[in-house]
Short mmCIF file of C-alpha atoms in Angstrom, two decimals:
data_model
loop_
_atom_site.label_atom_id
_atom_site.label_comp_id
_atom_site.label_asym_id
_atom_site.label_seq_id
_atom_site.Cartn_x
_atom_site.Cartn_y
_atom_site.Cartn_z
CA UNK A 1 -1.72 -226.96 302.12
CA UNK A 2 0.87 -224.19 302.37
CA UNK A 3 3.67 -223.92 304.90
CA UNK A 4 3.13 -221.15 307.48
CA UNK A 5 6.86 -220.49 307.56
CA UNK A 6 8.02 -220.34 303.93
CA UNK A 7 4.73 -220.53 301.96
CA UNK A 8 5.71 -223.65 300.03
CA UNK A 9 3.03 -226.20 299.01
CA UNK A 10 3.03 -229.23 301.33
CA UNK A 11 1.68 -232.54 299.95
CA UNK A 12 -1.15 -234.13 301.99
CA UNK A 13 0.88 -237.19 302.87
CA UNK A 14 3.85 -235.22 304.30
CA UNK A 15 4.21 -234.05 307.95
CA UNK A 16 7.00 -231.51 307.29
CA UNK A 17 7.77 -228.83 304.71
CA UNK A 18 9.91 -230.15 301.82
CA UNK A 19 11.57 -226.72 301.46
CA UNK A 20 12.35 -225.45 304.99
CA UNK A 21 11.86 -228.74 306.88
CA UNK A 22 9.47 -227.31 309.54
CA UNK A 23 6.87 -229.65 311.07
CA UNK A 24 3.27 -229.26 309.86
CA UNK A 25 0.61 -228.42 312.48
CA UNK A 26 -2.52 -230.50 311.80
CA UNK A 27 -5.83 -228.67 312.47
CA UNK A 28 -9.36 -229.32 311.20
CA UNK A 29 -10.20 -227.70 307.92
CA UNK A 30 -12.10 -224.45 308.11
CA UNK A 31 -15.17 -224.27 305.89
CA UNK A 32 -16.73 -220.81 305.57
CA UNK A 33 -19.99 -222.42 304.42
CA UNK A 34 -20.59 -223.69 307.93
CA UNK A 35 -20.57 -220.09 309.25
CA UNK A 36 -22.94 -219.08 306.46
CA UNK A 37 -25.30 -221.92 307.40
CA UNK A 38 -25.18 -220.97 311.06
CA UNK A 39 -25.96 -217.36 310.29
CA UNK A 40 -28.85 -218.35 308.03
CA UNK A 41 -30.31 -220.71 310.62
CA UNK A 42 -30.06 -218.00 313.23
CA UNK A 43 -31.76 -215.54 310.91
CA UNK A 44 -34.49 -218.07 310.20
CA UNK A 45 -35.14 -218.51 313.88
CA UNK A 46 -35.17 -214.76 314.55
CA UNK A 47 -37.24 -214.02 311.51
CA UNK A 48 -39.15 -217.12 310.67
CA UNK A 49 -40.92 -215.40 307.84
CA UNK A 50 -37.68 -214.61 305.90
CA UNK A 51 -36.62 -217.32 303.54
CA UNK A 52 -33.00 -218.04 302.68
CA UNK A 53 -32.48 -216.91 299.15
CA UNK A 54 -30.70 -219.15 296.79
CA UNK A 55 -28.61 -216.33 295.32
CA UNK A 56 -27.43 -215.38 298.83
CA UNK A 57 -26.27 -218.93 299.40
CA UNK A 58 -24.53 -218.92 296.04
CA UNK A 59 -22.93 -215.56 296.80
CA UNK A 60 -21.68 -216.82 300.15
CA UNK A 61 -20.51 -219.98 298.53
CA UNK A 62 -18.57 -218.07 295.86
CA UNK A 63 -17.08 -215.70 298.41
CA UNK A 64 -16.34 -218.53 300.75
CA UNK A 65 -14.81 -220.55 297.92
CA UNK A 66 -12.63 -217.63 296.89
CA UNK A 67 -11.65 -216.94 300.49
CA UNK A 68 -10.94 -220.58 301.07
CA UNK A 69 -9.01 -221.01 297.87
CA UNK A 70 -6.89 -217.92 298.56
CA UNK A 71 -6.50 -218.61 302.28
CA UNK A 72 -3.14 -219.85 303.38
CA UNK A 73 -3.73 -219.29 307.14
CA UNK A 74 -3.83 -222.25 309.49
CA UNK A 75 -5.97 -221.71 312.69
CA UNK A 76 -4.59 -222.61 316.03
CA UNK A 77 -6.45 -224.99 318.30
CA UNK A 78 -7.48 -222.11 320.62
CA UNK A 79 -8.96 -220.08 317.78
CA UNK A 80 -10.80 -223.12 316.50
CA UNK A 81 -12.28 -223.84 319.94
CA UNK A 82 -13.37 -220.21 320.35
CA UNK A 83 -15.14 -220.24 316.97
CA UNK A 84 -16.93 -223.46 317.80
CA UNK A 85 -17.98 -222.15 321.24
CA UNK A 86 -19.44 -219.02 319.71
CA UNK A 87 -21.28 -221.00 317.09
CA UNK A 88 -22.71 -223.39 319.72
CA UNK A 89 -23.76 -220.48 321.94
CA UNK A 90 -25.51 -218.79 319.07
CA UNK A 91 -27.34 -221.98 318.21
CA UNK A 92 -28.47 -222.49 321.85
CA UNK A 93 -29.66 -218.88 322.04
CA UNK A 94 -31.62 -219.36 318.88
CA UNK A 95 -33.27 -222.50 320.23
CA UNK A 96 -34.39 -220.70 323.43
CA UNK A 97 -35.82 -217.79 321.50
CA UNK A 98 -37.47 -220.24 319.17
CA UNK A 99 -39.20 -222.03 322.07
CA UNK A 100 -40.51 -218.71 323.46
CA UNK A 101 -42.03 -217.74 320.21
CA UNK A 102 -43.15 -221.18 319.18
CA UNK A 103 -46.63 -220.80 320.52
CA UNK A 104 -47.28 -217.44 319.01
CA UNK A 105 -45.57 -218.27 315.88
CA UNK A 106 -46.68 -221.87 315.53
CA UNK A 107 -49.86 -220.95 313.72
CA UNK A 108 -48.23 -218.52 311.42
CA UNK A 109 -45.26 -220.77 311.02
CA UNK A 110 -47.26 -223.74 309.92
CA UNK A 111 -48.04 -222.01 306.72
CA UNK A 112 -44.48 -221.38 306.08
CA UNK A 113 -43.09 -224.56 307.61
CA UNK A 114 -43.40 -226.37 304.41
CA UNK A 115 -41.66 -223.60 302.58
CA UNK A 116 -38.93 -223.43 305.20
CA UNK A 117 -38.42 -227.15 305.15
CA UNK A 118 -38.25 -227.07 301.42
CA UNK A 119 -35.85 -224.14 301.60
CA UNK A 120 -33.92 -225.94 304.28
CA UNK A 121 -33.76 -229.01 302.11
CA UNK A 122 -32.63 -226.88 299.22
CA UNK A 123 -30.11 -225.14 301.41
CA UNK A 124 -28.92 -228.43 302.84
CA UNK A 125 -28.62 -229.78 299.34
CA UNK A 126 -26.74 -226.74 298.24
CA UNK A 127 -24.44 -226.98 301.24
CA UNK A 128 -23.88 -230.66 300.58
CA UNK A 129 -23.23 -229.85 296.97
CA UNK A 130 -20.83 -227.13 298.09
CA UNK A 131 -19.10 -229.60 300.37
CA UNK A 132 -18.91 -232.04 297.52
CA UNK A 133 -17.50 -229.28 295.31
CA UNK A 134 -15.05 -228.40 298.05
CA UNK A 135 -13.98 -232.02 298.33
CA UNK A 136 -13.60 -232.17 294.60
CA UNK A 137 -11.53 -229.01 294.69
CA UNK A 138 -9.41 -230.49 297.44
CA UNK A 139 -8.97 -233.68 295.48
CA UNK A 140 -8.13 -231.67 292.38
CA UNK A 141 -5.73 -229.51 294.35
CA UNK A 142 -4.21 -232.60 295.92
CA UNK A 143 -3.98 -234.21 292.51
CA UNK A 144 -2.38 -231.08 291.12
CA UNK A 145 0.07 -231.01 294.00
CA UNK A 146 0.86 -234.68 293.44
CA UNK A 147 1.23 -234.04 289.75
CA UNK A 148 3.52 -231.12 290.45
CA UNK A 149 5.48 -233.19 292.92
CA UNK A 150 5.74 -235.99 290.43
CA UNK A 151 6.74 -233.52 287.68
CA UNK A 152 9.28 -231.95 290.02
CA UNK A 153 10.56 -235.37 290.99
CA UNK A 154 10.78 -236.34 287.32
CA UNK A 155 12.58 -233.10 286.59
CA UNK A 156 15.00 -233.74 289.46
CA UNK A 157 15.52 -237.25 288.22
CA UNK A 158 16.11 -235.98 284.70
CA UNK A 159 18.59 -233.43 286.01
CA UNK A 160 20.31 -236.12 288.08
CA UNK A 161 20.29 -238.44 285.08
CA UNK A 162 21.80 -235.71 282.90
CA UNK A 163 24.44 -235.06 285.53
CA UNK A 164 25.25 -238.75 285.71
CA UNK A 165 25.42 -238.97 281.93
CA UNK A 166 27.60 -235.84 281.79
CA UNK A 167 29.84 -237.28 284.49
CA UNK A 168 30.10 -240.56 282.59
CA UNK A 169 30.90 -238.68 279.41
CA UNK A 170 33.60 -236.70 281.22
CA UNK A 171 35.00 -239.87 282.73
CA UNK A 172 34.93 -241.59 279.35
CA UNK A 173 36.62 -238.58 277.70
CA UNK A 174 39.22 -238.52 280.48
CA UNK A 175 39.90 -242.22 280.07
CA UNK A 176 40.22 -241.80 276.30
CA UNK A 177 42.51 -238.82 276.82
CA UNK A 178 44.69 -240.76 279.26
CA UNK A 179 44.82 -243.70 276.88
CA UNK A 180 45.85 -241.38 274.07
CA UNK A 181 48.56 -239.89 276.27
CA UNK A 182 49.81 -243.36 277.20
CA UNK A 183 49.73 -244.43 273.56
CA UNK A 184 51.54 -241.27 272.50
CA UNK A 185 54.09 -241.85 275.25
CA UNK A 186 54.65 -245.43 274.12
CA UNK A 187 54.94 -244.40 270.49
CA UNK A 188 57.20 -241.51 271.45
CA UNK A 189 59.38 -243.83 273.53
CA UNK A 190 59.64 -246.32 270.67
CA UNK A 191 60.38 -243.52 268.21
CA UNK A 192 62.98 -242.01 270.55
CA UNK A 193 64.66 -245.36 271.08
CA UNK A 194 65.09 -245.73 267.32
CA UNK A 195 65.86 -242.07 266.65
CA UNK A 196 69.25 -240.40 266.28
CA UNK A 197 69.14 -239.17 269.87
CA UNK A 198 68.09 -242.59 271.12
CA UNK A 199 71.02 -244.28 269.37
CA UNK A 200 73.40 -241.68 270.79
CA UNK A 201 72.06 -242.23 274.31
CA UNK A 202 72.42 -246.01 274.04
CA UNK A 203 75.88 -245.58 272.55
CA UNK A 204 76.93 -243.39 275.47
CA UNK A 205 75.61 -245.94 277.95
CA UNK A 206 77.50 -248.74 276.22
CA UNK A 207 80.66 -246.58 276.14
CA UNK A 208 80.39 -245.95 279.89
CA UNK A 209 80.09 -249.69 280.40
CA UNK A 210 83.21 -250.19 278.24
CA UNK A 211 81.19 -252.25 275.78
CA UNK A 212 83.07 -250.80 272.82
CA UNK A 213 81.64 -253.10 270.19
CA UNK A 214 78.05 -252.28 271.12
CA UNK A 215 78.83 -248.57 271.44
CA UNK A 216 80.43 -248.55 268.00
CA UNK A 217 77.33 -250.22 266.57
CA UNK A 218 74.98 -247.63 268.07
CA UNK A 219 77.11 -244.67 266.93
CA UNK A 220 77.29 -246.02 263.39
CA UNK A 221 73.50 -246.45 263.36
CA UNK A 222 73.17 -242.83 264.46
CA UNK A 223 75.48 -241.74 261.63
CA UNK A 224 73.34 -243.64 259.15
CA UNK A 225 70.27 -241.81 260.43
CA UNK A 226 71.88 -238.37 260.24
CA UNK A 227 75.35 -238.10 258.73
CA UNK A 228 75.50 -234.32 259.09
CA UNK A 229 75.36 -234.23 262.88
CA UNK A 230 78.70 -234.32 264.66
CA UNK A 231 77.73 -235.93 267.97
CA UNK A 232 77.80 -239.48 266.62
CA UNK A 233 81.29 -238.95 265.11
CA UNK A 234 82.55 -237.64 268.43
CA UNK A 235 81.13 -240.66 270.25
CA UNK A 236 82.65 -243.04 267.73
CA UNK A 237 86.05 -241.37 268.06
CA UNK A 238 85.87 -241.80 271.85
CA UNK A 239 85.39 -245.52 271.33
CA UNK A 240 88.77 -245.65 269.58
CA UNK A 241 90.42 -243.18 271.97
CA UNK A 242 89.58 -245.37 274.95
CA UNK A 243 91.19 -248.25 273.06
CA UNK A 244 94.34 -246.10 272.47
CA UNK A 245 93.79 -246.04 268.73
CA UNK A 246 94.22 -242.32 268.00
CA UNK A 247 94.88 -242.92 264.31
CA UNK A 248 91.48 -244.59 263.83
CA UNK A 249 89.83 -241.91 265.95
CA UNK A 250 91.31 -239.23 263.69
CA UNK A 251 90.20 -241.14 260.60
CA UNK A 252 86.59 -240.86 261.79
CA UNK A 253 86.74 -237.08 261.34
CA UNK A 254 88.97 -236.84 258.29
CA UNK A 255 86.78 -239.30 256.39
CA UNK A 256 83.60 -237.44 257.34
CA UNK A 257 85.09 -234.04 256.41
CA UNK A 258 86.31 -235.40 253.08
CA UNK A 259 82.71 -236.24 252.17
CA UNK A 260 81.27 -233.07 253.75
CA UNK A 261 83.94 -230.36 253.30
CA UNK A 262 81.55 -227.51 254.11
CA UNK A 263 80.13 -228.97 257.37
CA UNK A 264 81.16 -226.52 260.10
CA UNK A 265 80.01 -228.81 262.92
CA UNK A 266 82.28 -231.59 261.74
CA UNK A 267 85.26 -229.23 261.71
CA UNK A 268 84.44 -228.08 265.23
CA UNK A 269 84.20 -231.68 266.43
CA UNK A 270 87.52 -232.55 264.78
CA UNK A 271 89.22 -229.50 266.32
CA UNK A 272 87.93 -230.48 269.74
CA UNK A 273 89.32 -233.96 269.18
CA UNK A 274 92.79 -232.50 268.45
CA UNK A 275 92.56 -230.25 271.51
CA UNK A 276 91.57 -233.17 273.77
CA UNK A 277 94.38 -235.32 272.41
CA UNK A 278 96.92 -232.44 272.52
CA UNK A 279 97.58 -232.45 268.78
CA UNK A 280 97.21 -228.72 268.25
CA UNK A 281 99.48 -228.54 265.22
CA UNK A 282 97.08 -230.81 263.32
CA UNK A 283 94.37 -228.17 263.66
CA UNK A 284 96.32 -225.94 261.30
CA UNK A 285 96.97 -228.86 258.98
CA UNK A 286 93.23 -229.58 258.89
CA UNK A 287 92.25 -225.97 258.20
CA UNK A 288 94.99 -225.47 255.61
CA UNK A 289 93.03 -227.60 253.14
CA UNK A 290 89.69 -225.89 253.82
CA UNK A 291 88.41 -223.74 250.95
CA UNK A 292 85.07 -222.69 252.46
CA UNK A 293 84.89 -219.24 253.99
CA UNK A 294 81.88 -220.17 256.13
CA UNK A 295 83.92 -222.93 257.77
CA UNK A 296 86.92 -220.67 258.40
CA UNK A 297 84.58 -218.05 259.84
CA UNK A 298 82.92 -220.64 262.07
CA UNK A 299 86.26 -221.76 263.57
CA UNK A 300 88.14 -218.46 263.28
CA UNK A 301 89.35 -218.62 266.89
CA UNK A 302 91.46 -221.66 265.96
CA UNK A 303 92.85 -220.32 262.69
CA UNK A 304 96.58 -219.61 263.02
CA UNK A 305 98.19 -218.19 259.89
CA UNK A 306 101.85 -218.60 258.95
CA UNK A 307 104.16 -215.60 259.54
CA UNK A 308 105.16 -213.40 256.60
CA UNK A 309 108.80 -212.80 255.50
CA UNK A 310 109.90 -209.38 254.30
CA UNK A 311 112.73 -210.82 252.13
CA UNK A 312 112.27 -213.19 249.26
CA UNK A 313 114.44 -216.26 248.95
CA UNK A 314 117.61 -215.87 246.93
CA UNK A 315 121.34 -215.20 246.82
CA UNK A 316 122.67 -211.90 248.03
CA UNK A 317 126.20 -210.35 247.77
CA UNK A 318 125.88 -208.26 250.89
CA UNK A 319 124.55 -208.43 254.42
CA UNK A 320 120.74 -208.77 254.60
CA UNK A 321 118.02 -208.09 257.19
CA UNK A 322 114.80 -210.21 257.43
CA UNK A 323 111.58 -209.02 259.12
CA UNK A 324 108.78 -211.41 260.21
CA UNK A 325 105.12 -210.43 260.72
CA UNK A 326 101.74 -212.08 261.48
CA UNK A 327 98.06 -211.15 261.83
CA UNK A 328 98.14 -211.99 265.52
CA UNK A 329 99.85 -214.20 268.02
CA UNK A 330 103.47 -214.82 268.86
CA UNK A 331 106.20 -215.75 266.34
CA UNK A 332 108.88 -218.32 267.10
CA UNK A 333 111.76 -219.10 264.67
CA UNK A 334 114.95 -221.00 264.09
CA UNK A 335 117.95 -220.11 261.85
CA UNK A 336 119.65 -223.49 261.86
CA UNK A 337 117.12 -225.39 259.79
CA UNK A 338 115.35 -227.12 262.74
CA UNK A 339 111.60 -227.14 263.25
CA UNK A 340 110.42 -224.28 265.47
CA UNK A 341 108.12 -224.61 268.49
CA UNK A 342 107.32 -222.57 271.56
CA UNK A 343 110.76 -223.32 272.97
CA UNK A 344 112.52 -221.78 269.95
CA UNK A 345 113.73 -218.18 269.62
CA UNK A 346 110.95 -215.67 270.13
CA UNK A 347 110.89 -213.09 267.38
CA UNK A 348 111.32 -209.55 268.72
CA UNK A 349 113.52 -207.77 266.11
CA UNK A 350 114.71 -208.19 262.50
CA UNK A 351 117.10 -211.05 261.79
CA UNK A 352 120.56 -209.97 260.42
CA UNK A 353 122.22 -212.19 257.81
CA UNK A 354 125.86 -211.06 257.85
CA UNK A 355 127.82 -214.21 257.28
CA UNK A 356 128.45 -215.75 253.90
CA UNK A 357 126.77 -219.00 253.18
CA UNK A 358 123.24 -220.48 253.27
CA UNK A 359 120.79 -219.34 255.91
CA UNK A 360 117.55 -221.34 256.48
CA UNK A 361 114.97 -219.52 258.60
CA UNK A 362 111.82 -221.33 259.78
CA UNK A 363 109.02 -219.65 261.74
CA UNK A 364 105.57 -220.34 263.21
CA UNK A 365 102.76 -218.25 264.72
CA UNK A 366 101.02 -219.36 267.93
CA UNK A 367 97.56 -217.80 268.38
CA UNK A 368 95.58 -217.11 271.57
CA UNK A 369 94.19 -220.65 271.59
CA UNK A 370 97.82 -221.93 271.69
CA UNK A 371 97.36 -223.35 268.21
CA UNK A 372 100.61 -223.22 266.19
CA UNK A 373 100.49 -222.43 262.51
CA UNK A 374 102.13 -224.42 259.81
CA UNK A 375 105.86 -223.75 259.47
CA UNK A 376 106.95 -221.05 257.04
CA UNK A 377 110.52 -221.43 255.76
CA UNK A 378 112.88 -219.32 253.65
CA UNK A 379 116.44 -219.99 252.45
CA UNK A 380 118.89 -217.16 251.87
CA UNK A 381 122.46 -217.36 250.45
CA UNK A 382 124.97 -214.65 251.25
CA UNK A 383 127.93 -214.70 248.83
CA UNK A 384 130.16 -211.66 249.19
CA UNK A 385 132.54 -210.88 246.31
CA UNK A 386 136.23 -211.84 246.93
CA UNK A 387 138.71 -208.95 246.79
CA UNK A 388 141.90 -209.23 244.74
CA UNK A 389 145.20 -210.09 246.37
CA UNK A 390 146.32 -207.17 248.46
CA UNK A 391 148.47 -204.51 246.99
CA UNK A 392 151.93 -204.44 248.65
CA UNK A 393 154.59 -201.72 248.10
CA UNK A 394 157.45 -201.47 247.34
CA UNK A 395 157.72 -204.15 244.76
CA UNK A 396 160.24 -206.97 244.85
CA UNK A 397 163.85 -205.76 244.54
CA UNK A 398 167.24 -204.87 246.08
CA UNK A 399 167.36 -201.84 248.21
CA UNK A 400 170.35 -199.88 249.65
CA UNK A 401 168.40 -197.51 251.91
CA UNK A 402 165.84 -198.19 254.60
CA UNK A 403 162.34 -198.48 253.27
CA UNK A 404 158.75 -198.97 254.53
CA UNK A 405 156.48 -201.86 253.41
CA UNK A 406 152.82 -200.83 252.93
CA UNK A 407 149.70 -203.01 252.41
CA UNK A 408 146.54 -201.50 250.92
CA UNK A 409 143.56 -202.70 253.01
CA UNK A 410 140.05 -202.16 251.55
CA UNK A 411 137.06 -201.56 253.83
CA UNK A 412 135.66 -204.69 255.46
CA UNK A 413 138.95 -206.50 255.42
CA UNK A 414 141.91 -207.05 257.74
CA UNK A 415 145.49 -207.59 256.43
CA UNK A 416 147.88 -210.19 257.80
CA UNK A 417 151.54 -210.86 256.85
CA UNK A 418 154.60 -212.99 257.47
CA UNK A 419 158.31 -212.30 256.75
CA UNK A 420 159.67 -215.86 256.82
CA UNK A 421 158.13 -217.10 253.59
CA UNK A 422 155.26 -218.92 255.42
CA UNK A 423 151.64 -218.84 254.24
CA UNK A 424 149.63 -216.46 256.46
CA UNK A 425 146.43 -218.42 255.70
CA UNK A 426 147.87 -221.64 257.14
CA UNK A 427 146.11 -222.45 260.41
CA UNK A 428 149.46 -223.64 261.81
CA UNK A 429 150.96 -220.23 261.23
CA UNK A 430 150.33 -217.21 263.35
CA UNK A 431 150.61 -214.21 261.05
CA UNK A 432 151.05 -210.65 262.13
CA UNK A 433 148.09 -208.27 261.79
CA UNK A 434 148.85 -205.32 259.64
CA UNK A 435 148.13 -202.01 261.38
CA UNK A 436 150.32 -199.66 259.37
CA UNK A 437 153.55 -199.41 257.30
CA UNK A 438 156.32 -201.64 258.60
CA UNK A 439 160.13 -201.33 258.33
CA UNK A 440 161.76 -203.49 255.73
CA UNK A 441 164.17 -205.87 257.48
CA UNK A 442 167.90 -205.87 256.45
CA UNK A 443 169.00 -208.75 254.36
CA UNK A 444 166.80 -210.93 252.28
CA UNK A 445 163.10 -211.02 253.31
CA UNK A 446 160.32 -213.20 251.87
CA UNK A 447 157.27 -211.03 252.63
CA UNK A 448 153.71 -212.58 252.32
CA UNK A 449 150.47 -210.60 252.77
CA UNK A 450 146.81 -211.58 252.69
CA UNK A 451 143.38 -209.96 253.27
CA UNK A 452 140.62 -211.53 255.43
CA UNK A 453 136.95 -210.65 254.95
CA UNK A 454 135.66 -209.41 258.26
CA UNK A 455 132.14 -210.81 257.61
CA UNK A 456 132.88 -214.16 256.05
CA UNK A 457 136.36 -214.82 257.40
CA UNK A 458 137.54 -215.75 253.99
CA UNK A 459 141.06 -214.95 252.81
CA UNK A 460 142.08 -213.44 249.54
CA UNK A 461 144.99 -214.68 247.53
CA UNK A 462 148.43 -214.14 249.05
CA UNK A 463 150.71 -211.43 247.71
CA UNK A 464 154.44 -212.18 247.99
CA UNK A 465 157.43 -209.88 247.81
CA UNK A 466 161.20 -210.68 247.89
CA UNK A 467 163.25 -207.88 249.39
CA UNK A 468 167.07 -207.52 249.66
CA UNK A 469 168.13 -204.62 251.79
CA UNK A 470 171.87 -203.81 251.92
CA UNK A 471 172.48 -200.43 253.43
CA UNK A 472 175.72 -198.79 252.14
CA UNK A 473 177.86 -196.40 254.15
#
């Protein structure tokens, strides 16, 4: 049976359509062979002499079978009642006409009654056979429908089974994937805990908890795992810094650099240590021993070079001038032999060496990072030549006329004299400064003259003259 709404095949044991869900209207089956039989019976009554031909019945049966097999229309109850009423009316009309003609036809019909009965039996047999065939067709159709339903059900079950299996496989794959992730996480955690980074992290935690012994142990383990990385050295130095042991903290870096003199990261860590502990001068001491250009390039911002001197060390017999220069930064210096720092004299112009004696000049350069360079020092000796004793005129003698006493004073010197036989170089004596020729005193005069170097303050030897002036009339 087919659904009148969607055309889907409805199994015999179902009261609604499996596709659209509409209720099935149950009506008696329509058999076209019944109409064929009624028409033939009516024709037999109207024309008792005409026999029903077997080929006609077969033709009707084939047509009816095709029509029935192709029919998908379900008759309503009203249509079914109308068909039955018409069929019953036709049969009653045929009976009345048959009675009217029975007498006249009885004689002629007797001869053919046997034939008609035989034909009727044949027809009835054929109809019964057709009904049997129809039932068989229905059973076959029903069987086919059941088979299709069962096949469809099996297919649906197979699809559902495949979906369940696929879902289980997905769930199993997901579980395996999650287990792998968990396993990888556990392995990763274990690896991290024992890795360089893991040791550093545990060392930092111990350092924050002031567990210095444990922190030192973790940092040393990290160094054993990777001696080239600087983070573990920095952590280990902090362990000693927090215990106020700066010397041991410094040793951590100096020892590491001694074994790895080209490791830029170690130099950077050491420099940061000196900055944090305010030991900037040691940065220059550390870099002074470095012979690797890649290291100096890597920490170039902290490199502070010593200032340059324009004058070589030595002894000079005249006044000298010293110029200082640097590649960058500010120069500070001292000229008394003390160590310079940022509170010393700031170099702005050449240094003049005008006094005799030894001059020790020390200077440093302070770069933009406030890192002072190592101290550069130079020693200069200024030793000016000593002039001869001054020339004094006139010479010693007795004079009868007034005379002038003259002292020859070379450039760079000042002449001093006394007239009472005292030494003009004696600190207890206050000599007279010579400014020009002086009058020779009357009587006996013990005249002493000396020259003083204006730069060094040194005196020459004393020149003495004995004058006797007696003026005659």
